[in-house]
Coordinates of C-alpha atoms and ligand atoms in Angstrom, one line a residue:
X137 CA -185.3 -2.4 23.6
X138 CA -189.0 -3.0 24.4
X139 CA -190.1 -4.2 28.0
X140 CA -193.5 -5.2 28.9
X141 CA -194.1 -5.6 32.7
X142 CA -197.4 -7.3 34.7
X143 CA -198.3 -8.1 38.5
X144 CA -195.7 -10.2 38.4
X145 CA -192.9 -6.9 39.2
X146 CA -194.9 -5.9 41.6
X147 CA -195.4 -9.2 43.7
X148 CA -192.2 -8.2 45.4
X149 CA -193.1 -4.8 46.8
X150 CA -195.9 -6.9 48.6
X151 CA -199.0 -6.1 45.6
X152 CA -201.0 -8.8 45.2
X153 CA -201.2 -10.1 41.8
X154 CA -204.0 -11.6 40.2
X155 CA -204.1 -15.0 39.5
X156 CA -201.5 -15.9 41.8
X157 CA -202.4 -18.2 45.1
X158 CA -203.1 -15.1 47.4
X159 CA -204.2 -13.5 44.3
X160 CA -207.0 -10.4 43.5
X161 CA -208.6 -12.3 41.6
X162 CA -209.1 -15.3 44.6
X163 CA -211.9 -13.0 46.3
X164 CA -213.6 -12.1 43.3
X165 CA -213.7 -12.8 39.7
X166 CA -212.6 -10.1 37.5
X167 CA -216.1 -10.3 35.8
X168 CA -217.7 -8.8 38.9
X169 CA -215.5 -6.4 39.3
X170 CA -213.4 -5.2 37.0
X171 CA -216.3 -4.2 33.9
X172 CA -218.7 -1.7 33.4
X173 CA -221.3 -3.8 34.1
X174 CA -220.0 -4.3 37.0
X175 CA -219.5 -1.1 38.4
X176 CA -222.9 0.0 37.4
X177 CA -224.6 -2.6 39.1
X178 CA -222.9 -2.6 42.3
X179 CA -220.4 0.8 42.4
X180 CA -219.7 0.4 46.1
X181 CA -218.1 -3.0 46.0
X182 CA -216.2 -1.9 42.8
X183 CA -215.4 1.0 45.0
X184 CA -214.8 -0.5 47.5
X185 CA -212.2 -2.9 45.9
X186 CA -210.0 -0.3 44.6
X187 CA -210.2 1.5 47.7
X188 CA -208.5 -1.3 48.9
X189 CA -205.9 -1.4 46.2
X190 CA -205.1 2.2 46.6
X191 CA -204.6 1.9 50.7
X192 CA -202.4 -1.4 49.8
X193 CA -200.5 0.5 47.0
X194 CA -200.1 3.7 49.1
X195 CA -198.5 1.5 51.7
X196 CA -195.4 -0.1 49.4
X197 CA -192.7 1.4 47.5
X198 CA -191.0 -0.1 44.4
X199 CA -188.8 -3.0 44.4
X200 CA -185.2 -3.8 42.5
X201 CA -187.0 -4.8 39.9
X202 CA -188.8 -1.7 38.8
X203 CA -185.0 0.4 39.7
X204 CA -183.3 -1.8 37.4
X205 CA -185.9 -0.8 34.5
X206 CA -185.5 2.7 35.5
X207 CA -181.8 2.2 35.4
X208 CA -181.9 0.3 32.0
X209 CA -183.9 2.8 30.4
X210 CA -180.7 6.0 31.3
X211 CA -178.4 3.5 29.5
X212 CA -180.8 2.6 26.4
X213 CA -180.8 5.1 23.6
X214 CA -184.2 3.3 22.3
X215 CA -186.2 2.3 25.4
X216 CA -189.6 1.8 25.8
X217 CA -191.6 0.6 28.9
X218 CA -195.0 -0.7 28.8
X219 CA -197.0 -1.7 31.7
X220 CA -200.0 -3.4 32.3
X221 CA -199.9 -2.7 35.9
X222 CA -202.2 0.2 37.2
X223 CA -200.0 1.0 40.4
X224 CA -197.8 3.6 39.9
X225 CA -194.9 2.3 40.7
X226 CA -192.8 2.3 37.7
X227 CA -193.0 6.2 37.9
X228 CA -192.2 6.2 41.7
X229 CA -188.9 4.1 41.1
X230 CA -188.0 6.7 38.4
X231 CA -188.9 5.2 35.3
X232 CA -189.4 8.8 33.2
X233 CA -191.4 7.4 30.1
X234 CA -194.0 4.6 31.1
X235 CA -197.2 3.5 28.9
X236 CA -200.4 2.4 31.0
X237 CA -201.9 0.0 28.8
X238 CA -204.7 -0.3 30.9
X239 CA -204.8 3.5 33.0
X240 CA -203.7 4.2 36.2
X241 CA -205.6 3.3 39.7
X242 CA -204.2 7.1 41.2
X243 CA -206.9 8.7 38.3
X244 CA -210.7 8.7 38.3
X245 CA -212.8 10.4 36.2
X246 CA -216.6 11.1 35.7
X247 CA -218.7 8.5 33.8
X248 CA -220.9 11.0 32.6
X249 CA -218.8 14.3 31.9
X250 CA -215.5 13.0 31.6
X251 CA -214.2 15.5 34.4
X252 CA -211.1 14.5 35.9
X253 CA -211.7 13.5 40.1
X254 CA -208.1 12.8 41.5
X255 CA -209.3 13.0 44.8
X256 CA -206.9 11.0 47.0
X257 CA -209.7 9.0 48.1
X258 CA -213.1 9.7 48.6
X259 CA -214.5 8.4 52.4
X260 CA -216.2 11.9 52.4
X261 CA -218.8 11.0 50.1
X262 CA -219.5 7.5 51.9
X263 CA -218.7 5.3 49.4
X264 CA -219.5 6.4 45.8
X265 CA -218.0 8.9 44.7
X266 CA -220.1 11.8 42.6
X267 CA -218.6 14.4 39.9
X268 CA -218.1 17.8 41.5
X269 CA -219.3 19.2 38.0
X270 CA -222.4 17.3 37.0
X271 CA -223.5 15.0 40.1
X272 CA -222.5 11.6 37.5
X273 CA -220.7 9.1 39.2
X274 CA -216.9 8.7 39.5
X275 CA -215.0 6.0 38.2
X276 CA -211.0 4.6 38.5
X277 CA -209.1 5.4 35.3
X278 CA -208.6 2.0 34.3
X279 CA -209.0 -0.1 31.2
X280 CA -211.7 -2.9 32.1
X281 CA -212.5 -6.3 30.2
X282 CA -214.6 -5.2 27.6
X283 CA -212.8 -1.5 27.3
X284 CA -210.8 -0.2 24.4
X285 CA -207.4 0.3 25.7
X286 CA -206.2 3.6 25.2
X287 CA -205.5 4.2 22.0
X288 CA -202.5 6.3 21.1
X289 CA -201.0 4.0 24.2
X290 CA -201.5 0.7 23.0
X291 CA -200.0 2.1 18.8
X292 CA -196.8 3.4 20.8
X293 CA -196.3 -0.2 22.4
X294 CA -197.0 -1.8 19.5
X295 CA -194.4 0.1 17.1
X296 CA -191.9 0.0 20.2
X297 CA -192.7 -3.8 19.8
X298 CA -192.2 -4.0 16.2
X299 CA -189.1 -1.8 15.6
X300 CA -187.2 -3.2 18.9
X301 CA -184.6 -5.4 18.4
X302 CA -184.6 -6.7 21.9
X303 CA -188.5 -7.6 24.1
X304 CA -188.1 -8.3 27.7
X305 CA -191.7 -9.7 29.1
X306 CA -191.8 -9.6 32.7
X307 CA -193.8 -10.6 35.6
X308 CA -197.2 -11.3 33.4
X309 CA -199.1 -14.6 32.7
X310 CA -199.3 -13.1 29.2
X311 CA -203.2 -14.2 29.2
X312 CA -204.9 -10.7 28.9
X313 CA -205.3 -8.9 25.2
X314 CA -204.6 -7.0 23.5
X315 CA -201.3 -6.4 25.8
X316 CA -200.0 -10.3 25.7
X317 CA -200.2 -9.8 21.9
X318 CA -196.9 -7.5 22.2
X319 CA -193.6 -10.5 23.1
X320 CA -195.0 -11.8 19.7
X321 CA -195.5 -9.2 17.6
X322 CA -191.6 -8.2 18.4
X323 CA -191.0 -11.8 17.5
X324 CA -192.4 -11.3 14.4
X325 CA -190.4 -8.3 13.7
X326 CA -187.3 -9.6 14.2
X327 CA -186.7 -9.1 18.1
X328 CA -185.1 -11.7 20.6
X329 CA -187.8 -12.4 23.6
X330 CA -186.6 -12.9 26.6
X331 CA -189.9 -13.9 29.5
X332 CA -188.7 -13.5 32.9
X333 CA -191.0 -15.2 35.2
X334 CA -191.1 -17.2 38.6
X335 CA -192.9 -20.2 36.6
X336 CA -193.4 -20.9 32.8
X337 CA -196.5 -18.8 30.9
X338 CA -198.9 -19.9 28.0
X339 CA -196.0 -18.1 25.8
X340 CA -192.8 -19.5 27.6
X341 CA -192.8 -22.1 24.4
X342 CA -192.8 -19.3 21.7
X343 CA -190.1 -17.0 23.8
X344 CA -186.7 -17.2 22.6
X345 CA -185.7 -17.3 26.0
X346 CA -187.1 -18.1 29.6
X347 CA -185.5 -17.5 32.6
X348 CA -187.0 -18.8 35.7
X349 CA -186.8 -16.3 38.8
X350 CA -187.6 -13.7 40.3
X351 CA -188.3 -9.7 38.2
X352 CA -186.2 -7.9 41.4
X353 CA -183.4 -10.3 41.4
X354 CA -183.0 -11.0 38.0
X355 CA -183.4 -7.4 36.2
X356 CA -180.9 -6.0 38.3
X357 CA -178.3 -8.5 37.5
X358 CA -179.3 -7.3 33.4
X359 CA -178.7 -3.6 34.8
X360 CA -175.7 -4.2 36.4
X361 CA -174.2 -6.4 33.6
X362 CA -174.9 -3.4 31.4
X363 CA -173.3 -0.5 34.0
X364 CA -170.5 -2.4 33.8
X365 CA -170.3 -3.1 29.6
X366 CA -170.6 0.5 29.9
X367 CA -167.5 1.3 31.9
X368 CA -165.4 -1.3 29.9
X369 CA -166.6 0.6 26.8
X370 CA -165.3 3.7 28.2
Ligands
BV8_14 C1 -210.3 -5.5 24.8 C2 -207.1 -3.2 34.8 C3 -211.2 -4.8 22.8 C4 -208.1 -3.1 35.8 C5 -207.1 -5.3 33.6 C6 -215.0 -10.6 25.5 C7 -215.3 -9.2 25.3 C8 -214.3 -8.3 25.1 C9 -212.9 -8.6 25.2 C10 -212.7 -10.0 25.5 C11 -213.6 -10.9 25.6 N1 -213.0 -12.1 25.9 C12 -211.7 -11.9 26.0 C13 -211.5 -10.6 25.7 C14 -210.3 -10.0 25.7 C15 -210.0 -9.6 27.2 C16 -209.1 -10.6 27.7 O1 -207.9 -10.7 27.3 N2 -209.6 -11.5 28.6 C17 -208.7 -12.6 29.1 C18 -209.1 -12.8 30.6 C19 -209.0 -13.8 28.3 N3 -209.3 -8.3 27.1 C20 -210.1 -7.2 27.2 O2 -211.2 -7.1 27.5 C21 -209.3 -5.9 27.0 N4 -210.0 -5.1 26.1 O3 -210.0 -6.6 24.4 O4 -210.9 -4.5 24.1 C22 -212.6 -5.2 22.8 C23 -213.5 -4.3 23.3 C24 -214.9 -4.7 23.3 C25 -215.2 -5.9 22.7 C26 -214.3 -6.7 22.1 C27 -212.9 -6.4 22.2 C28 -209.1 -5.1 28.3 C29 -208.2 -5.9 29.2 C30 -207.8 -5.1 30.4 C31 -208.4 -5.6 31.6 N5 -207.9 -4.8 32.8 N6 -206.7 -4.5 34.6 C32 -207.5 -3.4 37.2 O5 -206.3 -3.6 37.3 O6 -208.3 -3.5 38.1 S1 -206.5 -6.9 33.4 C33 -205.4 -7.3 34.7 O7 -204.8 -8.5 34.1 C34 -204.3 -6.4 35.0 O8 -204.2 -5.2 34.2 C35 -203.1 -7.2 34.9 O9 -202.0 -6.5 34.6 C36 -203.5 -8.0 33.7 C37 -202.7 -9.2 33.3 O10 -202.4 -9.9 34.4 P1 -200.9 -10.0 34.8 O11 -200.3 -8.7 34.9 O12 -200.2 -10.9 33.9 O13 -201.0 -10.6 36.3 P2 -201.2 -12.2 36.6 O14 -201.5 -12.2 38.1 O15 -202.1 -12.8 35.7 O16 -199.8 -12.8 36.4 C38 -198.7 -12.4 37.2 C39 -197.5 -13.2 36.6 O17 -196.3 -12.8 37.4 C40 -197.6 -14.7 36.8 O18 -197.2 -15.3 35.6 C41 -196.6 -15.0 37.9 O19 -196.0 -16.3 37.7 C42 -195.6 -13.9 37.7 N7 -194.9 -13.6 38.9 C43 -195.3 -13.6 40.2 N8 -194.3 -13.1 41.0 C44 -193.2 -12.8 40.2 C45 -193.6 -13.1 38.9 N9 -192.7 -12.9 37.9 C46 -191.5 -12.4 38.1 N10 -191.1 -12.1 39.4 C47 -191.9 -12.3 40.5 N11 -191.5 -12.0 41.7
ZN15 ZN1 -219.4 14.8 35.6

């Protein structure tokens, strides 16, 4: 079993997502912030930006949606989450094994040395941050358009897509690549697709399934129809 997870399962711990009405992406366009170019031009608003992000995340916890995926994954010999989200909170609802397709907004690193800056935040330094080891500037370890995702990452997600024999695709508009490549690569390898989303997606029409609702009430009812196969079974 293969689940790939967007904005969308976060929505209901209160994170914004990003082309939703209240959405990131409404303030800004995701080509002046989230790229290199970007952020070399203008680092303080890119800064500035996450900043935001990591307050708002700091302030939420995960939702029933993210338990019931940590939950799925104790009952699924073969389980593999990947997640295009940056916030963490697949880890903080348990989930032991998650791959960041595009990084995680907790990280920074240096643009210039590489050196890793997890500095909780960084109002100490005004508002760019600067490598303690060479003076280069400090960046959030996350993929941006333009960026190779990491690599090893993205080949796990992609066999866990072709050899599962089940691919849930949750809470995503499915328009980003490579990641909204996945639901049909599993497709062509045999798997049964299931999209759960609050409204149909470019993909809806090549899933094997839609269903229509919401990531935290709909996953749990998977997890609990599966606790409860279990104890039949035993
Ligand atoms: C790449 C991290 C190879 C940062 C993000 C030109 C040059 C280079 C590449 C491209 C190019 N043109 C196009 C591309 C490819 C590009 C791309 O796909 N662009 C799109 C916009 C067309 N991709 C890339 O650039 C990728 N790299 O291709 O490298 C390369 C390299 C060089 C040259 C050539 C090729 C890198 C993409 C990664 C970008 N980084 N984020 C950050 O977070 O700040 S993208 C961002 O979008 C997030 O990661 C997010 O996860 C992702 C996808 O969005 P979603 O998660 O789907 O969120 P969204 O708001 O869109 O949708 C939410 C969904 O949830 C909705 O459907 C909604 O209905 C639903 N929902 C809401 N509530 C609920 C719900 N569902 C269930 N329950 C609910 N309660
Ligand atoms: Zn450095």
């Amino acid at each position: 079993m293969c689940v790939l997870t967007g904005a969308g399962i976060s929505a209901e711990s209160g994170v914004p997502t990003f082309r939703g009405d209240n959405g990131l992406w409404k303030k800004f366009r995701p080509e002046e912030l989230a790229n290199f170019e970007a952020f070399i031009r203008n680092p303080e608003l890119v800064w500035e930006w996450y900043n935001y992000r990591r307050q708002l995340i700091e302030n939420v916890i995960p939702n029933p949606g993210h338990v019931a995926l940590a939950q799925i994954e104790q009952m699924v010999q073969e389980f593999t989450l990947v997640t295009q989200n940056v916030d963490d909170l697949h880890r903080r609802a348990g989930s032991k094994r998650v791959l960041e397709l595009h990084g995680n907004i907790q990280r920074s690193y240096c643009v210039d040395c590489g050196a890793r800056d997890d500095r909780p935040d960084f109002t100490e330094e005004r508002k760019i941050p600067r490598c303690r080891t060479c003076g280069g500037l400090i960046r959030p370890d996350v993929v941006w358009f333009g960026e190779m995702l990491p690599q090893e990452v993205f080949e796990e997600a992609d066999a866990a897509a072709r050899r599962c024999d089940l691919f849930l695709s949750v809470g995503t508009s499915s328009i980003v690549y490579p990641a909204a490549s996945l639901p049909m690569v599993a497709k062509q390898s045999g798997a049964y697709v299931i999209e759960v989303n609050v409204e149909r997606t470019d993909l809806s029409g090549r899933m094997d399934q839609t269903l229509i609702g919401k990531a935290g009430e709909i996953l749990p009812l998977l997890a609990e129809s599966m606790i409860s196969n279990r104890r039949v079974q035993q």
